[in-house]
Structure formats: structure tokens, C-alpha cells
Amino acid sequence: MNGAQFKKIADLLYRDSGIVLSEAKRSLLVARLNKRLRTLNMADYGAYCDRLEGPDGVEERRHLLSALTTNVTAFFREMHHFTSLTEEVLPPMILEARRGRRLRLWSAACSSGEEPYSIAMTLLDAFPEAPQHDILILATDIDPLMVDRARQGRYGPEALQAVAAARRDKYFARAEGGFEARPALRHCMRFGELNLHDAWPFAGKFDVIFCRNAAIYFDTPSRQRLWHRFGQALVPGGSLYVGHSERLDGPACPYFETAGTTHYRRNAQPIPALPA
Ligand SMILES: C[S@@+](CC[C@H](N)C(=O)[O-])C[C@H]1O[C@@H](n2cnc3c(N)ncnc32)[C@H](O)[C@@H]1O
């Protein structure tokens, strides 16, 4: 892949998804696309670039996005969600937790863990006494390797660049090759493997669900079914955060209000059971 081809693909990806592919990711891009080229029986990236802009371009860009974004994540990705947590969502929840109510937050497609650790830092900044209360942040993903990485909580310096040094040092200790989440940060966190399309093993309801940049890969019926199940899993007033290119759609819509950009709040209307 030459420089012009890389730039063309990176520009298309940025236009479609807002994801920035730096030059350092060129070999990753090649590694991810080689299989796709073989499937398409294409000999070079020139032909692939033509396809991206040809009649099958829209469909092909979807393949490109999913080849590249499968596990892409970052600390404080889509920062406005963490601002909304700090300013609007957590304060009333913390008041209730102080009165003894349990709180449950769920990062439902957590990849390598940057999202749930960002939630945990946001929570602990706002509520340092959280570990003394019944509060859990659940972090799940379909990919067992990602769940393991999330559980380990070890990150290189580049991954933690998005976290201010003071905050990073408060919640992460220096470890070989980078940083490791401190026990105080992990205290409220639990990790597990979970396919969102399977049954969920939870007894109680959630106050906050993050399901960002995963439903985008699902077809319409499974995505809409997922929104409905989130509606059933949230307490009235509970928050659902979805990814930047995702929108709540389908039969679950009447059970949510829009609360911000890609942020939905469960209303008090009872939600019917899903047909089997
Ligand atoms: C692009 S990452 C998103 C990570 C994080 N939520 C974020 O927005 O930064 C998508 C994640 O969704 C997970 N995923 C895809 N299909 C899933 C499914 N059916 N159930 C659970 N997780 C799934 C992938 O394994 C991947 O880790």
C-alpha cells in the first residue's frame, strides 16, 4: 500500500466514522485488509481503492470500517458522555447511593477496558467514597481476549495519553512497559465475557449502560431488539449511551427520551416483554 492509497483509505474512514488513522497504523491497516483483498480476489490496493469509490463503495466501506474498528477504543472516547456523567447523571445517583441505594453501571462492549476504566475514574472523581457503597461497574465483551486485557488493566503510555498526568498517576501505577490500574480503581469493577445477543445473567437493573460502537455492526432486527432489552434492563430515569454513529431506533423508542448527543434516558413507561 503506497502513501496515496493509505491516505485515500484513511480519509474515507475519517469521513464515514470520524476515526483518525495515523500513519503509524499503516501496517495495521494492511494486516487487517489483506484477508479482505484475498476474499475479493484482488491483487493490489489500487484496485481496492477503486472499489471503495465505485458502485459497491458504500458496502465496501462498511467492511473497511468493521475490519478496522472491531476493537478500537480509547480512554475518554467521546468525552461529552463523561461530561454528561459528571454534570448530570452521577450527582443525583450519588445522593441516592449515600442513602443506601445500590448503583449498577455497565460497559456492554468494553473491548480492552479503556471505556469502563474511564467510567470508574469519572465515578471516583465525583464520589471518592464509592468503594464504601454498593456500587459496581460491569465490563463485558464478546471477545475473551479483550475481556482478559480489560481485566489486567495494563496500558502503554500512548493509550494513556488522553488522561491528564495527575489523573493517570492517581489511578494507575507505573508497571513494566506502561501503567497498571491501581486496586482502588478496580475495586468497583467486574469483568466478564458476554455476547449481547445471548441471555444476560443479571438479577437487578442498571442505572447506566454504555453500549458504544458495537451495535453498529448488528443488523436492524438484532440492533432494535438490543435497544428493547436495554429498555428492560434500565431503571426509570436510567441512562443509555450509544456510539457516535449510532441512534436509538425501532420499537424501543417510546420508552426513552433523548437526553443529549447519543444519550437516552429510560422513561417510566412499562416496557412489554419481547416476543420469543
Ligand atoms: C469498537 S469496540 C467499542 C469499544 C468501546 N465500547 C468504545 O466505544 O470505545 C466494539 C466492541 O464490541 C464488541 N462486540 C461486537 N459484537 C459483540 C456482541 N455481540 N456482544 C458483545 N460485544 C460485542 C467487540 O468485541 C469490540 O470489543
PDB file of C-alpha atoms and ligand atoms in Angstrom:
ATOM      1  CA  MET A   1       0.000   0.000   0.000  1.00  0.00           C
ATOM      2  CA  ASN A   2       1.578   3.270  -1.065  1.00  0.00           C
ATOM      3  CA  GLY A   3       1.184   6.603   0.708  1.00  0.00           C
ATOM      4  CA  ALA A   4      -1.545   7.906  -1.622  1.00  0.00           C
ATOM      5  CA  GLN A   5      -3.593   4.716  -1.190  1.00  0.00           C
ATOM      6  CA  PHE A   6      -3.201   4.861   2.582  1.00  0.00           C
ATOM      7  CA  LYS A   7      -4.315   8.490   2.599  1.00  0.00           C
ATOM      8  CA  LYS A   8      -7.349   7.743   0.444  1.00  0.00           C
ATOM      9  CA  ILE A   9      -8.469   4.917   2.735  1.00  0.00           C
ATOM     10  CA  ALA A  10      -7.758   6.918   5.902  1.00  0.00           C
ATOM     11  CA  ASP A  11      -9.697   9.931   4.532  1.00  0.00           C
ATOM     12  CA  LEU A  12     -12.699   7.761   3.645  1.00  0.00           C
ATOM     13  CA  LEU A  13     -12.631   6.156   7.053  1.00  0.00           C
ATOM     14  CA  TYR A  14     -12.454   9.547   8.743  1.00  0.00           C
ATOM     15  CA  ARG A  15     -15.348  10.868   6.645  1.00  0.00           C
ATOM     16  CA  ASP A  16     -17.503   7.837   7.447  1.00  0.00           C
ATOM     17  CA  SER A  17     -16.713   7.383  11.108  1.00  0.00           C
ATOM     18  CA  GLY A  18     -14.585  10.193  12.475  1.00  0.00           C
ATOM     19  CA  ILE A  19     -11.855   7.644  13.214  1.00  0.00           C
ATOM     20  CA  VAL A  20      -8.388   9.010  12.620  1.00  0.00           C
ATOM     21  CA  LEU A  21      -5.851   6.537  11.224  1.00  0.00           C
ATOM     22  CA  SER A  22      -2.385   7.896  11.821  1.00  0.00           C
ATOM     23  CA  GLU A  23       0.489   6.941   9.506  1.00  0.00           C
ATOM     24  CA  ALA A  24       1.739   4.688  12.324  1.00  0.00           C
ATOM     25  CA  LYS A  25      -1.320   2.491  11.743  1.00  0.00           C
ATOM     26  CA  ARG A  26      -0.470   1.741   8.118  1.00  0.00           C
ATOM     27  CA  SER A  27       0.850  -1.752   8.854  1.00  0.00           C
ATOM     28  CA  LEU A  28      -2.228  -2.491  10.981  1.00  0.00           C
ATOM     29  CA  LEU A  29      -4.421  -1.418   8.080  1.00  0.00           C
ATOM     30  CA  VAL A  30      -2.516  -3.697   5.689  1.00  0.00           C
ATOM     31  CA  ALA A  31      -2.719  -6.608   8.133  1.00  0.00           C
ATOM     32  CA  ARG A  32      -6.473  -6.165   8.531  1.00  0.00           C
ATOM     33  CA  LEU A  33      -7.184  -5.694   4.817  1.00  0.00           C
ATOM     34  CA  ASN A  34      -5.038  -8.484   3.382  1.00  0.00           C
ATOM     35  CA  LYS A  35      -7.730 -11.061   4.087  1.00  0.00           C
ATOM     36  CA  ARG A  36     -10.365  -8.828   2.515  1.00  0.00           C
ATOM     37  CA  LEU A  37      -8.285  -8.473  -0.638  1.00  0.00           C
ATOM     38  CA  ARG A  38      -7.915 -12.232  -0.837  1.00  0.00           C
ATOM     39  CA  THR A  39     -11.685 -12.661  -0.432  1.00  0.00           C
ATOM     40  CA  LEU A  40     -12.249 -10.172  -3.242  1.00  0.00           C
ATOM     41  CA  ASN A  41      -9.535 -11.816  -5.308  1.00  0.00           C
ATOM     42  CA  MET A  42      -7.770  -8.502  -5.727  1.00  0.00           C
ATOM     43  CA  ALA A  43      -4.074  -8.230  -6.423  1.00  0.00           C
ATOM     44  CA  ASP A  44      -3.361  -4.737  -5.126  1.00  0.00           C
ATOM     45  CA  TYR A  45      -4.590  -1.750  -3.156  1.00  0.00           C
ATOM     46  CA  GLY A  46      -5.094   0.369  -6.264  1.00  0.00           C
ATOM     47  CA  ALA A  47      -7.972  -1.918  -7.271  1.00  0.00           C
ATOM     48  CA  TYR A  48      -9.256  -1.852  -3.699  1.00  0.00           C
ATOM     49  CA  CYS A  49      -9.289   1.978  -3.625  1.00  0.00           C
ATOM     50  CA  ASP A  50     -11.240   1.966  -6.905  1.00  0.00           C
ATOM     51  CA  ARG A  51     -13.771  -0.379  -5.344  1.00  0.00           C
ATOM     52  CA  LEU A  52     -14.148   1.883  -2.308  1.00  0.00           C
ATOM     53  CA  GLU A  53     -15.183   4.697  -4.640  1.00  0.00           C
ATOM     54  CA  GLY A  54     -17.086   2.600  -7.165  1.00  0.00           C
ATOM     55  CA  PRO A  55     -20.716   1.388  -7.273  1.00  0.00           C
ATOM     56  CA  ASP A  56     -20.097  -1.063  -4.398  1.00  0.00           C
ATOM     57  CA  GLY A  57     -18.273   1.596  -2.401  1.00  0.00           C
ATOM     58  CA  VAL A  58     -20.832   2.099   0.369  1.00  0.00           C
ATOM     59  CA  GLU A  59     -20.969  -1.619   1.143  1.00  0.00           C
ATOM     60  CA  GLU A  60     -17.196  -1.937   0.887  1.00  0.00           C
ATOM     61  CA  ARG A  61     -16.648   0.964   3.294  1.00  0.00           C
ATOM     62  CA  ARG A  62     -18.750  -0.908   5.813  1.00  0.00           C
ATOM     63  CA  HIS A  63     -16.333  -3.854   5.506  1.00  0.00           C
ATOM     64  CA  LEU A  64     -13.429  -1.479   5.857  1.00  0.00           C
ATOM     65  CA  LEU A  65     -14.899   0.088   8.983  1.00  0.00           C
ATOM     66  CA  SER A  66     -15.629  -3.210  10.629  1.00  0.00           C
ATOM     67  CA  ALA A  67     -12.180  -4.604   9.716  1.00  0.00           C
ATOM     68  CA  LEU A  68     -10.668  -1.616  11.426  1.00  0.00           C
ATOM     69  CA  THR A  69     -12.911  -0.763  14.297  1.00  0.00           C
ATOM     70  CA  THR A  70     -13.631  -4.170  15.738  1.00  0.00           C
ATOM     71  CA  ASN A  71     -11.773  -3.482  18.953  1.00  0.00           C
ATOM     72  CA  VAL A  72     -10.845   0.164  18.566  1.00  0.00           C
ATOM     73  CA  THR A  73     -11.375   2.082  21.758  1.00  0.00           C
ATOM     74  CA  ALA A  74      -9.753   4.843  23.807  1.00  0.00           C
ATOM     75  CA  PHE A  75      -9.801   6.373  27.245  1.00  0.00           C
ATOM     76  CA  PHE A  76     -12.494   9.065  27.458  1.00  0.00           C
ATOM     77  CA  ARG A  77     -13.548   8.421  23.876  1.00  0.00           C
ATOM     78  CA  GLU A  78     -16.484  10.717  23.078  1.00  0.00           C
ATOM     79  CA  MET A  79     -15.630  12.918  26.022  1.00  0.00           C
ATOM     80  CA  HIS A  80     -19.084  14.556  26.085  1.00  0.00           C
ATOM     81  CA  HIS A  81     -20.510  11.346  27.569  1.00  0.00           C
ATOM     82  CA  PHE A  82     -18.161  11.618  30.544  1.00  0.00           C
ATOM     83  CA  THR A  83     -19.014  15.306  30.963  1.00  0.00           C
ATOM     84  CA  SER A  84     -22.692  14.338  30.972  1.00  0.00           C
ATOM     85  CA  LEU A  85     -21.986  11.632  33.575  1.00  0.00           C
ATOM     86  CA  THR A  86     -20.161  14.114  35.814  1.00  0.00           C
ATOM     87  CA  GLU A  87     -22.546  17.030  35.431  1.00  0.00           C
ATOM     88  CA  GLU A  88     -25.995  15.466  35.040  1.00  0.00           C
ATOM     89  CA  VAL A  89     -26.183  11.753  35.646  1.00  0.00           C
ATOM     90  CA  LEU A  90     -23.959  10.987  38.614  1.00  0.00           C
ATOM     91  CA  PRO A  91     -24.925  13.764  41.084  1.00  0.00           C
ATOM     92  CA  PRO A  92     -28.494  12.512  41.816  1.00  0.00           C
ATOM     93  CA  MET A  93     -27.265   8.902  41.762  1.00  0.00           C
ATOM     94  CA  ILE A  94     -24.574   9.700  44.317  1.00  0.00           C
ATOM     95  CA  LEU A  95     -27.160  11.297  46.622  1.00  0.00           C
ATOM     96  CA  GLU A  96     -29.189   8.093  46.442  1.00  0.00           C
ATOM     97  CA  ALA A  97     -26.125   5.895  46.967  1.00  0.00           C
ATOM     98  CA  ARG A  98     -25.327   7.884  50.120  1.00  0.00           C
ATOM     99  CA  ARG A  99     -28.817   6.979  51.328  1.00  0.00           C
ATOM    100  CA  GLY A 100     -28.045   3.314  50.748  1.00  0.00           C
ATOM    101  CA  ARG A 101     -29.287   2.569  47.235  1.00  0.00           C
ATOM    102  CA  ARG A 102     -27.149   0.261  45.137  1.00  0.00           C
ATOM    103  CA  LEU A 103     -25.825   1.533  41.811  1.00  0.00           C
ATOM    104  CA  ARG A 104     -25.010  -0.503  38.736  1.00  0.00           C
ATOM    105  CA  LEU A 105     -23.227   0.758  35.632  1.00  0.00           C
ATOM    106  CA  TRP A 106     -22.493  -1.423  32.605  1.00  0.00           C
ATOM    107  CA  SER A 107     -19.974  -1.078  29.816  1.00  0.00           C
ATOM    108  CA  ALA A 108     -21.607  -3.598  27.498  1.00  0.00           C
ATOM    109  CA  ALA A 109     -18.969  -3.846  24.728  1.00  0.00           C
ATOM    110  CA  CYS A 110     -15.917  -2.891  26.732  1.00  0.00           C
ATOM    111  CA  SER A 111     -13.177  -4.040  24.326  1.00  0.00           C
ATOM    112  CA  SER A 112      -9.794  -3.756  26.092  1.00  0.00           C
ATOM    113  CA  GLY A 113     -11.225  -1.808  29.012  1.00  0.00           C
ATOM    114  CA  GLU A 114     -10.498   1.854  28.324  1.00  0.00           C
ATOM    115  CA  GLU A 115     -14.229   2.649  28.457  1.00  0.00           C
ATOM    116  CA  PRO A 116     -15.049   1.040  31.832  1.00  0.00           C
ATOM    117  CA  TYR A 117     -11.852   2.432  33.415  1.00  0.00           C
ATOM    118  CA  SER A 118     -12.872   5.885  32.140  1.00  0.00           C
ATOM    119  CA  ILE A 119     -16.282   5.379  33.769  1.00  0.00           C
ATOM    120  CA  ALA A 120     -14.590   4.278  37.001  1.00  0.00           C
ATOM    121  CA  MET A 121     -12.270   7.325  37.053  1.00  0.00           C
ATOM    122  CA  THR A 122     -15.245   9.619  36.426  1.00  0.00           C
ATOM    123  CA  LEU A 123     -17.190   7.969  39.227  1.00  0.00           C
ATOM    124  CA  LEU A 124     -14.321   8.054  41.723  1.00  0.00           C
ATOM    125  CA  ASP A 125     -13.518  11.688  40.933  1.00  0.00           C
ATOM    126  CA  ALA A 126     -17.145  12.588  41.684  1.00  0.00           C
ATOM    127  CA  PHE A 127     -17.599  10.147  44.562  1.00  0.00           C
ATOM    128  CA  PRO A 128     -14.341   9.122  46.244  1.00  0.00           C
ATOM    129  CA  GLU A 129     -16.263   7.155  48.891  1.00  0.00           C
ATOM    130  CA  ALA A 130     -17.828   4.920  46.197  1.00  0.00           C
ATOM    131  CA  PRO A 131     -15.875   1.840  47.378  1.00  0.00           C
ATOM    132  CA  GLN A 132     -17.689   2.033  50.716  1.00  0.00           C
ATOM    133  CA  HIS A 133     -21.079   1.701  48.973  1.00  0.00           C
ATOM    134  CA  ASP A 134     -22.849  -0.983  46.948  1.00  0.00           C
ATOM    135  CA  ILE A 135     -21.631   0.236  43.557  1.00  0.00           C
ATOM    136  CA  LEU A 136     -20.460  -1.890  40.655  1.00  0.00           C
ATOM    137  CA  ILE A 137     -19.253  -1.160  37.151  1.00  0.00           C
ATOM    138  CA  LEU A 138     -19.684  -4.214  34.998  1.00  0.00           C
ATOM    139  CA  ALA A 139     -17.440  -4.552  31.932  1.00  0.00           C
ATOM    140  CA  THR A 140     -18.329  -7.213  29.358  1.00  0.00           C
ATOM    141  CA  ASP A 141     -17.419  -8.086  25.798  1.00  0.00           C
ATOM    142  CA  ILE A 142     -17.951 -10.981  23.423  1.00  0.00           C
ATOM    143  CA  ASP A 143     -14.206 -11.309  22.818  1.00  0.00           C
ATOM    144  CA  PRO A 144     -12.486 -13.259  25.604  1.00  0.00           C
ATOM    145  CA  LEU A 145      -9.052 -11.854  24.723  1.00  0.00           C
ATOM    146  CA  MET A 146     -10.380  -8.333  25.125  1.00  0.00           C
ATOM    147  CA  VAL A 147     -12.008  -9.207  28.441  1.00  0.00           C
ATOM    148  CA  ASP A 148      -8.666 -10.567  29.679  1.00  0.00           C
ATOM    149  CA  ARG A 149      -6.883  -7.407  28.642  1.00  0.00           C
ATOM    150  CA  ALA A 150      -9.530  -5.288  30.305  1.00  0.00           C
ATOM    151  CA  ARG A 151      -9.264  -7.328  33.488  1.00  0.00           C
ATOM    152  CA  GLN A 152      -5.472  -6.948  33.525  1.00  0.00           C
ATOM    153  CA  GLY A 153      -5.807  -3.180  33.245  1.00  0.00           C
ATOM    154  CA  ARG A 154      -2.309  -2.677  31.803  1.00  0.00           C
ATOM    155  CA  TYR A 155      -1.825   0.057  29.241  1.00  0.00           C
ATOM    156  CA  GLY A 156       1.083   1.586  27.364  1.00  0.00           C
ATOM    157  CA  PRO A 157       1.932   5.277  27.694  1.00  0.00           C
ATOM    158  CA  GLU A 158       0.298   6.126  24.312  1.00  0.00           C
ATOM    159  CA  ALA A 159      -3.041   4.660  25.367  1.00  0.00           C
ATOM    160  CA  LEU A 160      -2.997   6.818  28.499  1.00  0.00           C
ATOM    161  CA  GLN A 161      -2.056   9.992  26.661  1.00  0.00           C
ATOM    162  CA  ALA A 162      -5.709  11.061  26.701  1.00  0.00           C
ATOM    163  CA  VAL A 163      -5.655  11.055  30.504  1.00  0.00           C
ATOM    164  CA  ALA A 164      -4.105  14.069  32.272  1.00  0.00           C
ATOM    165  CA  ALA A 165      -0.904  13.054  34.089  1.00  0.00           C
ATOM    166  CA  ALA A 166      -2.263  13.847  37.560  1.00  0.00           C
ATOM    167  CA  ARG A 167      -5.383  11.787  36.985  1.00  0.00           C
ATOM    168  CA  ARG A 168      -3.361   8.984  35.376  1.00  0.00           C
ATOM    169  CA  ASP A 169      -0.970   8.800  38.335  1.00  0.00           C
ATOM    170  CA  LYS A 170      -3.851   8.834  40.800  1.00  0.00           C
ATOM    171  CA  TYR A 171      -5.489   5.797  39.232  1.00  0.00           C
ATOM    172  CA  PHE A 172      -2.608   3.938  37.530  1.00  0.00           C
ATOM    173  CA  ALA A 173       0.728   2.799  38.916  1.00  0.00           C
ATOM    174  CA  ARG A 174       3.838   2.558  36.767  1.00  0.00           C
ATOM    175  CA  ALA A 175       4.416  -1.002  35.584  1.00  0.00           C
ATOM    176  CA  GLU A 176       6.695  -2.696  33.101  1.00  0.00           C
ATOM    177  CA  GLY A 177       6.133  -1.092  29.698  1.00  0.00           C
ATOM    178  CA  GLY A 178       3.486   1.332  30.915  1.00  0.00           C
ATOM    179  CA  PHE A 179       0.863   1.577  33.625  1.00  0.00           C
ATOM    180  CA  GLU A 180      -1.405  -0.700  35.617  1.00  0.00           C
ATOM    181  CA  ALA A 181      -4.785   0.148  37.149  1.00  0.00           C
ATOM    182  CA  ARG A 182      -4.476   0.588  40.906  1.00  0.00           C
ATOM    183  CA  PRO A 183      -6.596  -1.628  43.191  1.00  0.00           C
ATOM    184  CA  ALA A 184      -8.632   1.425  44.246  1.00  0.00           C
ATOM    185  CA  LEU A 185      -9.726   1.900  40.625  1.00  0.00           C
ATOM    186  CA  ARG A 186     -10.553  -1.766  40.096  1.00  0.00           C
ATOM    187  CA  HIS A 187     -12.375  -2.115  43.386  1.00  0.00           C
ATOM    188  CA  CYS A 188     -15.856  -1.404  41.943  1.00  0.00           C
ATOM    189  CA  MET A 189     -15.228  -3.190  38.643  1.00  0.00           C
ATOM    190  CA  ARG A 190     -16.163  -6.680  37.464  1.00  0.00           C
ATOM    191  CA  PHE A 191     -15.230  -8.201  34.105  1.00  0.00           C
ATOM    192  CA  GLY A 192     -16.881 -10.972  32.123  1.00  0.00           C
ATOM    193  CA  GLU A 193     -17.470 -12.452  28.712  1.00  0.00           C
ATOM    194  CA  LEU A 194     -20.912 -11.750  27.310  1.00  0.00           C
ATOM    195  CA  ASN A 195     -22.457 -11.837  23.850  1.00  0.00           C
ATOM    196  CA  LEU A 196     -25.125  -9.146  23.756  1.00  0.00           C
ATOM    197  CA  HIS A 197     -27.336 -11.419  21.644  1.00  0.00           C
ATOM    198  CA  ASP A 198     -27.408 -14.138  24.323  1.00  0.00           C
ATOM    199  CA  ALA A 199     -29.318 -14.237  27.612  1.00  0.00           C
ATOM    200  CA  TRP A 200     -27.983 -11.828  30.263  1.00  0.00           C
ATOM    201  CA  PRO A 201     -27.244 -13.255  33.690  1.00  0.00           C
ATOM    202  CA  PHE A 202     -28.209 -10.157  35.710  1.00  0.00           C
ATOM    203  CA  ALA A 203     -30.607 -10.179  38.600  1.00  0.00           C
ATOM    204  CA  GLY A 204     -31.113  -6.427  39.037  1.00  0.00           C
ATOM    205  CA  LYS A 205     -31.463  -3.386  36.800  1.00  0.00           C
ATOM    206  CA  PHE A 206     -28.867  -0.882  35.664  1.00  0.00           C
ATOM    207  CA  ASP A 207     -28.629   2.838  36.306  1.00  0.00           C
ATOM    208  CA  VAL A 208     -26.311   3.492  33.376  1.00  0.00           C
ATOM    209  CA  ILE A 209     -25.489   1.455  30.275  1.00  0.00           C
ATOM    210  CA  PHE A 210     -22.710   2.308  27.848  1.00  0.00           C
ATOM    211  CA  CYS A 211     -23.057   0.347  24.603  1.00  0.00           C
ATOM    212  CA  ARG A 212     -20.981   2.277  22.172  1.00  0.00           C
ATOM    213  CA  ASN A 213     -19.674   1.363  18.746  1.00  0.00           C
ATOM    214  CA  ALA A 214     -20.783  -2.257  18.829  1.00  0.00           C
ATOM    215  CA  ALA A 215     -24.454  -2.148  17.713  1.00  0.00           C
ATOM    216  CA  ILE A 216     -23.252  -0.508  14.512  1.00  0.00           C
ATOM    217  CA  TYR A 217     -22.123  -3.949  13.378  1.00  0.00           C
ATOM    218  CA  PHE A 218     -25.525  -5.566  14.030  1.00  0.00           C
ATOM    219  CA  ASP A 219     -28.346  -5.871  11.531  1.00  0.00           C
ATOM    220  CA  THR A 220     -31.534  -3.858  12.100  1.00  0.00           C
ATOM    221  CA  PRO A 221     -33.669  -6.523  13.867  1.00  0.00           C
ATOM    222  CA  SER A 222     -30.875  -7.518  16.287  1.00  0.00           C
ATOM    223  CA  ARG A 223     -29.959  -3.887  16.967  1.00  0.00           C
ATOM    224  CA  GLN A 224     -33.580  -2.921  17.673  1.00  0.00           C
ATOM    225  CA  ARG A 225     -34.033  -5.970  19.863  1.00  0.00           C
ATOM    226  CA  LEU A 226     -30.946  -4.884  21.816  1.00  0.00           C
ATOM    227  CA  TRP A 227     -32.375  -1.384  22.420  1.00  0.00           C
ATOM    228  CA  HIS A 228     -35.552  -3.011  23.684  1.00  0.00           C
ATOM    229  CA  ARG A 229     -33.603  -5.245  26.061  1.00  0.00           C
ATOM    230  CA  PHE A 230     -31.647  -2.235  27.330  1.00  0.00           C
ATOM    231  CA  GLY A 231     -35.020  -0.574  27.971  1.00  0.00           C
ATOM    232  CA  GLN A 232     -35.995  -3.561  30.099  1.00  0.00           C
ATOM    233  CA  ALA A 233     -32.633  -3.608  31.880  1.00  0.00           C
ATOM    234  CA  LEU A 234     -32.608   0.082  32.899  1.00  0.00           C
ATOM    235  CA  VAL A 235     -34.302   1.647  35.917  1.00  0.00           C
ATOM    236  CA  PRO A 236     -36.726   4.516  35.122  1.00  0.00           C
ATOM    237  CA  GLY A 237     -34.507   7.570  34.631  1.00  0.00           C
ATOM    238  CA  GLY A 238     -31.534   5.318  33.783  1.00  0.00           C
ATOM    239  CA  SER A 239     -29.126   6.409  31.036  1.00  0.00           C
ATOM    240  CA  LEU A 240     -28.130   4.687  27.813  1.00  0.00           C
ATOM    241  CA  TYR A 241     -25.085   5.995  25.962  1.00  0.00           C
ATOM    242  CA  VAL A 242     -24.541   4.790  22.384  1.00  0.00           C
ATOM    243  CA  GLY A 243     -21.728   5.389  19.887  1.00  0.00           C
ATOM    244  CA  HIS A 244     -21.225   8.492  17.751  1.00  0.00           C
ATOM    245  CA  SER A 245     -22.710   6.933  14.629  1.00  0.00           C
ATOM    246  CA  GLU A 246     -25.499   5.042  16.387  1.00  0.00           C
ATOM    247  CA  ARG A 247     -29.080   6.104  17.079  1.00  0.00           C
ATOM    248  CA  LEU A 248     -31.855   4.528  19.080  1.00  0.00           C
ATOM    249  CA  ASP A 249     -34.422   3.280  16.568  1.00  0.00           C
ATOM    250  CA  GLY A 250     -37.359   0.910  16.280  1.00  0.00           C
ATOM    251  CA  PRO A 251     -39.998  -0.234  18.781  1.00  0.00           C
ATOM    252  CA  ALA A 252     -37.975   0.722  21.893  1.00  0.00           C
ATOM    253  CA  CYS A 253     -38.115   4.463  21.082  1.00  0.00           C
ATOM    254  CA  PRO A 254     -41.312   5.262  23.077  1.00  0.00           C
ATOM    255  CA  TYR A 255     -39.588   4.047  26.254  1.00  0.00           C
ATOM    256  CA  PHE A 256     -36.712   6.532  26.037  1.00  0.00           C
ATOM    257  CA  GLU A 257     -36.294  10.314  25.919  1.00  0.00           C
ATOM    258  CA  THR A 258     -33.346  11.997  24.230  1.00  0.00           C
ATOM    259  CA  ALA A 259     -31.110  13.413  26.959  1.00  0.00           C
ATOM    260  CA  GLY A 260     -28.128  14.646  24.926  1.00  0.00           C
ATOM    261  CA  THR A 261     -25.988  13.667  21.971  1.00  0.00           C
ATOM    262  CA  THR A 262     -26.291   9.865  21.669  1.00  0.00           C
ATOM    263  CA  HIS A 263     -27.556   9.813  25.267  1.00  0.00           C
ATOM    264  CA  TYR A 264     -31.027   8.433  26.033  1.00  0.00           C
ATOM    265  CA  ARG A 265     -32.935   8.284  29.299  1.00  0.00           C
ATOM    266  CA  ARG A 266     -35.360   5.480  30.123  1.00  0.00           C
ATOM    267  CA  ASN A 267     -38.784   6.905  30.941  1.00  0.00           C
ATOM    268  CA  ALA A 268     -41.247   5.445  33.456  1.00  0.00           C
ATOM    269  CA  GLN A 269     -43.500   3.650  30.948  1.00  0.00           C
ATOM    270  CA  PRO A 270     -43.647  -0.105  31.495  1.00  0.00           C
ATOM    271  CA  ILE A 271     -41.981  -1.894  28.604  1.00  0.00           C
ATOM    272  CA  PRO A 272     -43.594  -5.082  27.282  1.00  0.00           C
ATOM    273  CA  ALA A 273     -41.795  -8.426  27.135  1.00  0.00           C
ATOM    274  CA  LEU A 274     -40.226  -9.224  23.799  1.00  0.00           C
ATOM    275  CA  PRO A 275     -41.862 -11.898  21.663  1.00  0.00           C
ATOM    276  CA  ALA A 276     -39.750 -15.082  21.898  1.00  0.00           C
TER     277      ALA A 276
HETATM  278  C1  LIG B   1     -15.244  -0.758  18.503  1.00  0.00           C
HETATM  279  S1  LIG B   1     -15.255  -1.652  20.012  1.00  0.00           S
HETATM  280  C2  LIG B   1     -16.055  -0.487  21.078  1.00  0.00           C
HETATM  281  C3  LIG B   1     -15.396  -0.382  22.426  1.00  0.00           C
HETATM  282  C4  LIG B   1     -15.983   0.700  23.319  1.00  0.00           C
HETATM  283  N1  LIG B   1     -17.368   0.467  23.607  1.00  0.00           N
HETATM  284  C5  LIG B   1     -15.812   2.050  22.679  1.00  0.00           C
HETATM  285  O1  LIG B   1     -16.777   2.612  22.140  1.00  0.00           O
HETATM  286  O2  LIG B   1     -14.686   2.570  22.699  1.00  0.00           O
HETATM  287  C6  LIG B   1     -16.563  -2.820  19.704  1.00  0.00           C
HETATM  288  C7  LIG B   1     -16.577  -3.965  20.670  1.00  0.00           C
HETATM  289  O3  LIG B   1     -17.814  -4.622  20.532  1.00  0.00           O
HETATM  290  C8  LIG B   1     -17.583  -5.980  20.799  1.00  0.00           C
HETATM  291  N2  LIG B   1     -18.707  -6.755  20.294  1.00  0.00           N
HETATM  292  C9  LIG B   1     -19.032  -6.982  18.999  1.00  0.00           C
HETATM  293  N3  LIG B   1     -20.106  -7.773  18.933  1.00  0.00           N
HETATM  294  C10 LIG B   1     -20.484  -8.025  20.223  1.00  0.00           C
HETATM  295  C11 LIG B   1     -21.530  -8.796  20.802  1.00  0.00           C
HETATM  296  N4  LIG B   1     -22.414  -9.435  20.048  1.00  0.00           N
HETATM  297  N5  LIG B   1     -21.618  -8.843  22.152  1.00  0.00           N
HETATM  298  C12 LIG B   1     -20.725  -8.181  22.923  1.00  0.00           C
HETATM  299  N6  LIG B   1     -19.714  -7.443  22.425  1.00  0.00           N
HETATM  300  C13 LIG B   1     -19.598  -7.368  21.083  1.00  0.00           C
HETATM  301  C14 LIG B   1     -16.268  -6.267  20.102  1.00  0.00           C
HETATM  302  O4  LIG B   1     -15.637  -7.441  20.574  1.00  0.00           O
HETATM  303  C15 LIG B   1     -15.491  -4.990  20.415  1.00  0.00           C
HETATM  304  O5  LIG B   1     -14.666  -5.148  21.540  1.00  0.00           O
END
